[in-house]
Short mmCIF file of C-alpha atoms and ligand atoms in Angstrom, two decimals:
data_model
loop_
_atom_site.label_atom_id
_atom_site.label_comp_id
_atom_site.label_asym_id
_atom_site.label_seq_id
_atom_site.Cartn_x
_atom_site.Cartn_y
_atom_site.Cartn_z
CA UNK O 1 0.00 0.00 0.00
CA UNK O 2 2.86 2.08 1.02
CA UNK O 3 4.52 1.98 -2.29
CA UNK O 4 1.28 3.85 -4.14
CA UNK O 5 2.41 7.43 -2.36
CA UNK O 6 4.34 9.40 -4.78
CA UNK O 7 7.58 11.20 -4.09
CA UNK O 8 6.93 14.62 -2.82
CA UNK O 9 8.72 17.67 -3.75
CA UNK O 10 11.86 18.10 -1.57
CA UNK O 11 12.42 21.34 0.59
CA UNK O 12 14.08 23.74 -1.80
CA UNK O 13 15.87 25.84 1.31
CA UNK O 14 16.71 22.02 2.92
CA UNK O 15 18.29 21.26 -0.19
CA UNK O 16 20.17 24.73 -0.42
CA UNK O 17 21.47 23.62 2.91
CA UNK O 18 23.36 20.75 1.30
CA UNK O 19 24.74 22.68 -1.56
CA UNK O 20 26.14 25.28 0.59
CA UNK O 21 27.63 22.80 2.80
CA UNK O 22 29.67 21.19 -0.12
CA UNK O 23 30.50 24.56 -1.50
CA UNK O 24 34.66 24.65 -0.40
CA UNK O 25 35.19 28.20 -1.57
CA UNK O 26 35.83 30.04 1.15
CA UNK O 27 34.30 33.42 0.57
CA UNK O 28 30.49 31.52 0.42
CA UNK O 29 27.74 33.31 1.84
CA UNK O 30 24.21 31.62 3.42
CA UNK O 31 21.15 33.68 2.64
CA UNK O 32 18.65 31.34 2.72
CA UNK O 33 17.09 29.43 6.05
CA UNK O 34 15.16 31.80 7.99
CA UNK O 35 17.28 32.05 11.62
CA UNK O 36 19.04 34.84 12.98
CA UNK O 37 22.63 35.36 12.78
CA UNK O 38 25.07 37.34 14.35
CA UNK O 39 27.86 39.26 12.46
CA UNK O 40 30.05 35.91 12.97
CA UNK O 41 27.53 34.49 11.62
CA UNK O 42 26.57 31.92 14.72
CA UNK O 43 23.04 31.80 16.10
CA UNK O 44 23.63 31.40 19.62
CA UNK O 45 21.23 30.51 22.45
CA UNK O 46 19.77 33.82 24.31
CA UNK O 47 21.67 34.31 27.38
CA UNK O 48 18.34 34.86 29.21
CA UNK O 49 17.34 31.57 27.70
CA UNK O 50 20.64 29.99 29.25
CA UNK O 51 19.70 31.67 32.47
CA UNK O 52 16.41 30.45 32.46
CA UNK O 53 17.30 27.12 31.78
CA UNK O 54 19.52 27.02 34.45
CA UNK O 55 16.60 27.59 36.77
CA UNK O 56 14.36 25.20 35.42
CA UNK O 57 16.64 22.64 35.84
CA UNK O 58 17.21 23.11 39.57
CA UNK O 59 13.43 24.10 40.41
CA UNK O 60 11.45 21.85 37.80
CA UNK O 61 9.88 18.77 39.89
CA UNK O 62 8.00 17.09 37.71
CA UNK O 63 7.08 16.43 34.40
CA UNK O 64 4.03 14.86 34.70
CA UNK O 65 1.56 15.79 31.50
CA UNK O 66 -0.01 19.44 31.47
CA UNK O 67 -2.58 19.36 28.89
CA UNK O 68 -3.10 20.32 25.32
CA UNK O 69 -3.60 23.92 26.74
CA UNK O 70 0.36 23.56 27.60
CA UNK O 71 1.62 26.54 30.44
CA UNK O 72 -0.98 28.84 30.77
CA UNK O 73 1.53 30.68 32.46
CA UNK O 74 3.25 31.21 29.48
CA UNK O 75 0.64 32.12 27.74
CA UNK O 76 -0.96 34.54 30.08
CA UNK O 77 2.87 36.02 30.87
CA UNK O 78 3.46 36.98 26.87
CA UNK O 79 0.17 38.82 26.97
CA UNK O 80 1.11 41.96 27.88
CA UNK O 81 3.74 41.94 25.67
CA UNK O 82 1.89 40.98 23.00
CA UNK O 83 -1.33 43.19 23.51
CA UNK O 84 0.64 45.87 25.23
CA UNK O 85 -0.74 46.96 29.27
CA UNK O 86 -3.78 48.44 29.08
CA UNK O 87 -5.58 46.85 26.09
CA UNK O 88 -8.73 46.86 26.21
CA UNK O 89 -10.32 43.62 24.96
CA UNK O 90 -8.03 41.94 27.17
CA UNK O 91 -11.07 40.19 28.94
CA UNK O 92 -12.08 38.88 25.78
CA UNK O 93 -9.18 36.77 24.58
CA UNK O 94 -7.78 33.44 25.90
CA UNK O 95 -5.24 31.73 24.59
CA UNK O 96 -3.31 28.03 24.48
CA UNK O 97 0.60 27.00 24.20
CA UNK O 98 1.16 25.76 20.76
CA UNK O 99 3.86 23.49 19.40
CA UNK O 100 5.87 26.68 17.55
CA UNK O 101 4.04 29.42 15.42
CA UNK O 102 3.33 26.78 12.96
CA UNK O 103 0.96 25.07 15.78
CA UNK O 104 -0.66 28.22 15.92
CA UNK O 105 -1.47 28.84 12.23
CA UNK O 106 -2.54 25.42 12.19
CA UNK O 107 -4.99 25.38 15.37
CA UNK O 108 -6.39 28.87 14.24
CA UNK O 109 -7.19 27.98 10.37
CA UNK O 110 -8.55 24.41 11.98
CA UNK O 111 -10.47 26.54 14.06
CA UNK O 112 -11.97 28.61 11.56
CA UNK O 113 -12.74 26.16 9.29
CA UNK O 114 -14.53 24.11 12.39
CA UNK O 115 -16.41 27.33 12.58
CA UNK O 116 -17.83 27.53 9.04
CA UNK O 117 -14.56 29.23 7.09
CA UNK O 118 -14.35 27.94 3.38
CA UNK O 119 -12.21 29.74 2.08
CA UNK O 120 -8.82 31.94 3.19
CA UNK O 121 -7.74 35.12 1.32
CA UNK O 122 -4.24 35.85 1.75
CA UNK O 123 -1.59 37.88 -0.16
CA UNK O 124 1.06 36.69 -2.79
CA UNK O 125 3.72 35.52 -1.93
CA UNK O 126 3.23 34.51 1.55
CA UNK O 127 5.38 31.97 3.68
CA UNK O 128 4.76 28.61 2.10
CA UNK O 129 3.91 26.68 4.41
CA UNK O 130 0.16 28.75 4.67
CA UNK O 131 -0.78 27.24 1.61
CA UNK O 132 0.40 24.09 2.63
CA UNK O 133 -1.97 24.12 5.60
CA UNK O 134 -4.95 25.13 3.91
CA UNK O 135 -4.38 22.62 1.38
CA UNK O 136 -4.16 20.03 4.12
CA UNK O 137 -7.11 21.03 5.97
CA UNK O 138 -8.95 21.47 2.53
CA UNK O 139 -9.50 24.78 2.62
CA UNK O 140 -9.84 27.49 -0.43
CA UNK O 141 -7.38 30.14 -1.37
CA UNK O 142 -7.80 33.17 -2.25
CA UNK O 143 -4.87 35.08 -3.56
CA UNK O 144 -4.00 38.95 -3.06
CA UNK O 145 -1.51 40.89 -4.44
CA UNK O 146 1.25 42.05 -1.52
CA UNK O 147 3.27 44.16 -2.70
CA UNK O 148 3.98 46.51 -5.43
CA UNK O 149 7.25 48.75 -6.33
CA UNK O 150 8.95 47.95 -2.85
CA UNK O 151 5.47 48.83 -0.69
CA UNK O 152 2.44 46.99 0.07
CA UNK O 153 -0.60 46.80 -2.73
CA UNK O 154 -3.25 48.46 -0.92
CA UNK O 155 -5.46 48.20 -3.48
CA UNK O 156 -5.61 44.78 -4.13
CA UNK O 157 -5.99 44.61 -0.34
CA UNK O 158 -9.09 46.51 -0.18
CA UNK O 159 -10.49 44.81 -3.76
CA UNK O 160 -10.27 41.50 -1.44
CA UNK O 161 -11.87 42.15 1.47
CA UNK O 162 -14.50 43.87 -0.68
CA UNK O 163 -14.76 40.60 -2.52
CA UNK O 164 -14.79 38.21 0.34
CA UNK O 165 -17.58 36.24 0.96
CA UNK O 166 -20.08 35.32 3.85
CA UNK O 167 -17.60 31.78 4.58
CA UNK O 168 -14.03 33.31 3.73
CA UNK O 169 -11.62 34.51 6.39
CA UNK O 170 -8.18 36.65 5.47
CA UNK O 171 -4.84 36.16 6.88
CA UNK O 172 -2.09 38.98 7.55
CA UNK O 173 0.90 39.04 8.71
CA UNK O 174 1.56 40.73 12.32
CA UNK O 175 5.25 42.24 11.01
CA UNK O 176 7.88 41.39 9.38
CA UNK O 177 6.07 39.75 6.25
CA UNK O 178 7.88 36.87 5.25
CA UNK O 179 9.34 36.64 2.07
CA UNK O 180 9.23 40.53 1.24
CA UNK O 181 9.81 42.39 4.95
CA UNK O 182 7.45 44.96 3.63
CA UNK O 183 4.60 45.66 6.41
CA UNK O 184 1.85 47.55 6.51
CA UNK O 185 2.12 51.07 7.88
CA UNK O 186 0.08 52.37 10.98
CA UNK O 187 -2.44 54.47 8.96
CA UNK O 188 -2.90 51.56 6.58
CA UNK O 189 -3.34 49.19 9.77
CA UNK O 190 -6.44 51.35 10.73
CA UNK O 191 -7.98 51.41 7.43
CA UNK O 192 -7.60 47.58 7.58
CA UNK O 193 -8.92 47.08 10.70
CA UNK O 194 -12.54 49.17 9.75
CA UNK O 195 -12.85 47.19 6.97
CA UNK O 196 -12.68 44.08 8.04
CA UNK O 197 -15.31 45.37 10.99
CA UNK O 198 -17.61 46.89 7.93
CA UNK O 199 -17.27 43.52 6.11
CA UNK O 200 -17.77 41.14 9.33
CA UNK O 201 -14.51 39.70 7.77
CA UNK O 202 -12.31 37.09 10.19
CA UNK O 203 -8.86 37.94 10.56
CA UNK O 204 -5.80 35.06 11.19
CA UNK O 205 -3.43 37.07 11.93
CA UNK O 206 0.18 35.44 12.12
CA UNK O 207 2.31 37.57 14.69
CA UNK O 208 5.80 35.16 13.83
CA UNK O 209 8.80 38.16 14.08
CA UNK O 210 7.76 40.65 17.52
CA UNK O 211 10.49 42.18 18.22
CA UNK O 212 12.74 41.69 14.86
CA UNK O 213 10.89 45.02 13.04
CA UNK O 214 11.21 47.98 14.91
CA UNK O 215 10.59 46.87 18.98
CA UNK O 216 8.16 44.83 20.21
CA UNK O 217 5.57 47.47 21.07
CA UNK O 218 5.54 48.75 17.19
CA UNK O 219 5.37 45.50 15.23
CA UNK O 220 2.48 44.45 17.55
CA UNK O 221 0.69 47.61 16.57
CA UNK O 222 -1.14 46.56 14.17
CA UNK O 223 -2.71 43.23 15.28
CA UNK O 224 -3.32 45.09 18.58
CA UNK O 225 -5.40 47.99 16.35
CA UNK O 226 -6.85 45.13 14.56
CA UNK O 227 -8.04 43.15 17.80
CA UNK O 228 -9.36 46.22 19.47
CA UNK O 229 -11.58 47.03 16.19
CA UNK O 230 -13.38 44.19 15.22
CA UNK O 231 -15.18 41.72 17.22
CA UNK O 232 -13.83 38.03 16.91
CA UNK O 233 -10.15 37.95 15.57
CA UNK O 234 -7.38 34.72 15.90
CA UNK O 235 -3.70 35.14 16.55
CA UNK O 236 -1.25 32.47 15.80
CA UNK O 237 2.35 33.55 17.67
CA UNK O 238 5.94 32.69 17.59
CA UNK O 239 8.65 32.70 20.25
CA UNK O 240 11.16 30.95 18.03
CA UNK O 241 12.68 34.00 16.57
CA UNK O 242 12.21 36.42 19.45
CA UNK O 243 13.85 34.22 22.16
CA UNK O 244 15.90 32.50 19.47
CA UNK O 245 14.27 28.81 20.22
CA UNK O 246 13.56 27.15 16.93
CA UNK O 247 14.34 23.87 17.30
CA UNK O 248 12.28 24.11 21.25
CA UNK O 249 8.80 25.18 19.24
CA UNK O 250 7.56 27.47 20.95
CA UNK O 251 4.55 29.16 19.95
CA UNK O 252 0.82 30.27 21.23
CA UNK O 253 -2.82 30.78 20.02
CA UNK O 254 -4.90 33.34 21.21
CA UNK O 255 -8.82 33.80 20.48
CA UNK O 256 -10.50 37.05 20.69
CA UNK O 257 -14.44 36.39 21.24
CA UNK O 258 -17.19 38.63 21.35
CA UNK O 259 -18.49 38.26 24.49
CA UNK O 260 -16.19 36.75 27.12
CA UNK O 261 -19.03 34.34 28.40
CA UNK O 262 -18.43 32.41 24.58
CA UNK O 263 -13.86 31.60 25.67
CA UNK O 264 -14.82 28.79 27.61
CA UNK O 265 -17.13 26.99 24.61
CA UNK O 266 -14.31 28.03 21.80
CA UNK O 267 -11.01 27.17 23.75
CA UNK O 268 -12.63 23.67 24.77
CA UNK O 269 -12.21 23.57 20.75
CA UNK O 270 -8.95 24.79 20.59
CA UNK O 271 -8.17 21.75 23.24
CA UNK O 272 -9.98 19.14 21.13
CA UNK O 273 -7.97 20.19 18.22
CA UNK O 274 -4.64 20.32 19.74
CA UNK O 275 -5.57 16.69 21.20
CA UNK O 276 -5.90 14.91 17.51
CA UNK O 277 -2.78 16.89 16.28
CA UNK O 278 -0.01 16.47 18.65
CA UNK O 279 -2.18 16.06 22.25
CA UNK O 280 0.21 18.52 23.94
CA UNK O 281 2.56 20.89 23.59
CA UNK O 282 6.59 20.15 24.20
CA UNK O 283 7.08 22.13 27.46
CA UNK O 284 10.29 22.95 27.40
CA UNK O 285 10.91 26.50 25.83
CA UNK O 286 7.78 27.80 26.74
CA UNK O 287 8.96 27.15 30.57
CA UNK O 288 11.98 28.85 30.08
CA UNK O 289 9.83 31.87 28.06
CA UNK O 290 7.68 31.88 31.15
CA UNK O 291 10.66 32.06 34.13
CA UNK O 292 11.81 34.90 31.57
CA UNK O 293 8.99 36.76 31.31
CA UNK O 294 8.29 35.93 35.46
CA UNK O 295 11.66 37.62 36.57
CA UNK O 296 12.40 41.37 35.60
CA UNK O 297 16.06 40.86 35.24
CA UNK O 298 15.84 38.03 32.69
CA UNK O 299 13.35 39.97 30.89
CA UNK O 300 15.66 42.84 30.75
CA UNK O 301 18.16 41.02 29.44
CA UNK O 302 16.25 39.07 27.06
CA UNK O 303 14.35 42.50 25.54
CA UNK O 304 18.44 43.93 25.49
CA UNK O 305 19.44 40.80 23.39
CA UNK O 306 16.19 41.24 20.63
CA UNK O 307 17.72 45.08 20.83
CA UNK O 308 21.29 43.89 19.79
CA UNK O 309 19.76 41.48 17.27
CA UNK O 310 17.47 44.05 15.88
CA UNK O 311 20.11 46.71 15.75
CA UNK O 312 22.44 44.39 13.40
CA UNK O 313 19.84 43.66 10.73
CA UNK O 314 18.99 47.74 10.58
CA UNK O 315 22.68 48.02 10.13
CA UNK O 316 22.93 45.59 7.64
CA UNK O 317 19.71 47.23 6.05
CA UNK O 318 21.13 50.70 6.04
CA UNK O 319 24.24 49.31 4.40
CA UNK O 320 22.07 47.95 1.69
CA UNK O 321 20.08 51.42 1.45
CA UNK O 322 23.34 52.79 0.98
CA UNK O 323 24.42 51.33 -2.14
CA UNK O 324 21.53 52.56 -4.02
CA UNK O 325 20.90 50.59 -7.17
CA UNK O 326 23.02 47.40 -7.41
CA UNK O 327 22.90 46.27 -11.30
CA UNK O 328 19.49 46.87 -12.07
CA UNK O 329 18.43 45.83 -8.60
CA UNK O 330 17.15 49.18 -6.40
CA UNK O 331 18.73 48.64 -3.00
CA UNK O 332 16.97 51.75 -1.04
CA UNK O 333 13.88 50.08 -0.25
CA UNK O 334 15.28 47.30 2.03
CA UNK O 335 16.15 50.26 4.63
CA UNK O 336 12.94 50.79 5.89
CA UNK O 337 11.37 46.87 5.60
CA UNK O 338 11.88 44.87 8.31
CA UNK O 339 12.62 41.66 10.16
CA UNK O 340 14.98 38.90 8.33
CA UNK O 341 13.82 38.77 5.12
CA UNK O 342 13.90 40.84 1.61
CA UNK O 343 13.27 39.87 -1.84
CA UNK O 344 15.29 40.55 -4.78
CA UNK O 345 13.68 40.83 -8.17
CA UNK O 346 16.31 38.96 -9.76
CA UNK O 347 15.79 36.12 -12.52
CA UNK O 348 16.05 32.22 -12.00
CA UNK O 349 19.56 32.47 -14.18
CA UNK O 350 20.32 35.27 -11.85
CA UNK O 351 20.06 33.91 -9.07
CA UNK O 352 22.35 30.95 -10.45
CA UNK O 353 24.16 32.98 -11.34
CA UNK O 354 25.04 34.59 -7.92
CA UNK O 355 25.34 30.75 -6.81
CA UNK O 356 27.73 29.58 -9.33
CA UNK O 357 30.25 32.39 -9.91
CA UNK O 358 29.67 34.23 -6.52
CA UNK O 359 28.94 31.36 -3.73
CA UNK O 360 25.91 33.69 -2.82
CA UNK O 361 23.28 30.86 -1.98
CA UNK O 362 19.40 32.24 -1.73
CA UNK O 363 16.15 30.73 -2.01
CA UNK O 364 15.06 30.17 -5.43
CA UNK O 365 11.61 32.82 -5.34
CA UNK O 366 14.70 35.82 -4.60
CA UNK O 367 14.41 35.91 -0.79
CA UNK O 368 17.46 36.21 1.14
CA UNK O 369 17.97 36.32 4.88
CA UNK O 370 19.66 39.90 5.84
CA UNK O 371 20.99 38.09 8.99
CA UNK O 372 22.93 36.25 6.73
CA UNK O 373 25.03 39.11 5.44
CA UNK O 374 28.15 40.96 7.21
CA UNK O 375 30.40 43.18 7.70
CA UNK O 376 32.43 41.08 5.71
CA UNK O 377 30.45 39.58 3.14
CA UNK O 378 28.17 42.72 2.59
CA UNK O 379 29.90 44.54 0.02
CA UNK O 380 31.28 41.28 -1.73
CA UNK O 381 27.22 40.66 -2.01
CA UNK O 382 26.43 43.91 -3.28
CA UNK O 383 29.38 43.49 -5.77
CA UNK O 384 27.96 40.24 -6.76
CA UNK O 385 23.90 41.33 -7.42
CA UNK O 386 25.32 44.15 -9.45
CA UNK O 387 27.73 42.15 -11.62
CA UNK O 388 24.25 39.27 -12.42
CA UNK O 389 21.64 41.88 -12.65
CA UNK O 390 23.58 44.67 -14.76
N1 PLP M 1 4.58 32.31 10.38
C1 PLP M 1 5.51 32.82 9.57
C2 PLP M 1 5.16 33.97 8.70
C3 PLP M 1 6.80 32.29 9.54
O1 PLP M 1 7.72 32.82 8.73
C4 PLP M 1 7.10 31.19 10.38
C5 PLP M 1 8.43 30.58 10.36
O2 PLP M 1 9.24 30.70 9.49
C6 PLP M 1 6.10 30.70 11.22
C7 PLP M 1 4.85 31.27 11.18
C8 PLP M 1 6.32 29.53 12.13
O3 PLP M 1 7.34 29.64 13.00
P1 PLP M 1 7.74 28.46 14.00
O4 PLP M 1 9.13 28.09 13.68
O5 PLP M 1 7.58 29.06 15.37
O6 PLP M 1 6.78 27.34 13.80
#
């Protein structure tokens, strides 16, 4: 029976993993998986995240199951950061540990589909693996335009929420918009946020990068202008980039409902789902995320690490600014996007180009990780798009 199931595609950015590996010049440069990377190009575990882990070990005395809701401590503890102190729907949202981000996209489009969602509208290009979900949970797709020119397409935003239907919900991303780093400005936010009240429309909204944009009280502006506007909204959130725990999976879902009284009946779904996926969370990083966020000093030190880390990639955008035009690729827009990743409008034979006479690896749609570039590398890079795209 087995030997019916065709071959699946393999993971383009797995397999770029291999052929960077076996690259031997010495001068190669990594711009394609999606981590962090300091300017020696490690990505080393949080020092708060050491320091937490420390005290887990000596204080944790059991680990006896905790339920597909995971640490509600964790979740309630990332609250504030996420919604900010004083927001005021707080009493209407609950949330649930998930295993990573991706846990939460999945629970929250399981969860709207549960509730009578058909169909999901989301913008072009988007990080693959949404697709991938819907497809898997049989959902529809309905593709937006997300960027134009270096900025975001507002009007083939608005043309799709004016188009959705009665069983179609529309998911954004939080910040750092993964493959482009181009966001959606405050003003724009609001206008988004009355229309998808006007049009009753329900926003996913994937909060994956807090923290990575421009501090973790701006990139959670707009979700938090979103969820204070209209009345049921879902948020799928990450810790793996912000507290630099991938391979832990850390993540949360949070559920705003319209009347507080209706949390208990929709997170008792939330639990049910969680239960046939993967029963319950890995506790792990989320217990370290929660002693973090319990004790002022580590959380100090944490938010000063996401500073550092945030600090290098607007360097390395600046730098890019800088240059200008590179070839016939316009470098001043990547100064003001944000988070890890940019896109380069450069051709398939381009970008083998940069991989075959420059050791420049990037994913094959034009995204490259910024984290990945240097002090070192950064002009050699810059040298390199000009000299394919000129
Ligand atoms: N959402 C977006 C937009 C992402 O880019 C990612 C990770 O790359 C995720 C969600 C999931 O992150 P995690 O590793 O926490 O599952």
């Amino acid at each position: 029976m087995l030997s019916t199931l065709p071959a699946q595609p393999a993971d383009a950015l797995l397999a770029l993993i291999k052929l960077y590996a076996a690259d031997e010049r010495a001068d190669k440069i990594d711009l394609g998986v999606g981590v962090y990377r300091t300017g020696d190009g490690a990505t080393p575990v949080f020092a708060a995240v050491k320091g937490a882990e420390r005290k887990l070990l000596e204080t944790q005395d059991s680990k006896a199951y905790l339920g597909p809701e995971g640490d509600m401590g964790f979740v309630d503890a990332l609250k504030p950061h996420i919604f900010g102190k004083d927001f005021p729907a707080i009493d209407r949202i609950d949330g649930m540990q998930t295993p990573g981000g991706t846990g939460g996209v999945r629970v929250a489009v399981a969860m709207a589909k549960a509730a009578g969602v058909t169909r999901v509208i989301m913008g072009n290009p988007s990080w693959p693996n949404h697709a991938q979900i819907m497809k898997d949970l049989d959902l529809g797709v309905v593709t937006f335009n997300h960027a134009r020119d270096g900025s975001v397409d507002m009007d083939a935003l608005r043309a799709a929420i004016a188009d959705a239907g009665p069983t179609d919900a529309i998911l954004l991303h939080g910040c750092c918009h993964n493959p482009t780093g181009i966001d959606y400005t405050i003003e724009q936010w609001g206008e988004i946020a009355a229309l998808l009240r006007d049009k009753d429309l329900l926003p996913i909204l994937d909060l994956a990068y807090q923290g990575l944009g421009y501090g973790m009280d701006e990139d959670a502006q707009g979700v938090r202008l979103v969820m204070s506007t209209v009345p049921e909204a879902l948020l799928a959130y990450s810790c793996d980039k912000n507290f630099g725990l991938y391979r832990d999976r850390v993540g949360a879902f949070y559920v705003l409902a319209a009347d507080r009284s209706q949390l208990p009946a929709i997170m008792s779904n939330g639990a049910t789902l969680a239960r046939a996926s993967w029963s319950m969370p890995p506790d792990h990083g989320a217990a370290a995320v929660r002693i973090i966020l319990e004790d002022a000093d580590l959380t100090r030190q944490w938010l000063g690490e996401l500073d550092d880390m945030r600090a290098r990639m607007r360097q390395v955008r600046d730098r890019l600014a800088a240059a200008g035009t590179a070839g016939s690729v316009d470098m001043t827009p990547y100064g003001t996007q944000s988070g890890l990743f940019a896109m380069l409008p450069l051709s398939n034979e381009q970008i083998q180009a940069l991989r075959d006479d420059h050791a420049v690896y990037m994913a094959g749609s034009g995204r490259i990780n910024v984290a990945g570039l240097t002090t070192g590398n950064i002009d050699k890079f810059i040298d390199a798009v000009a000299s394919v795209s000129a």
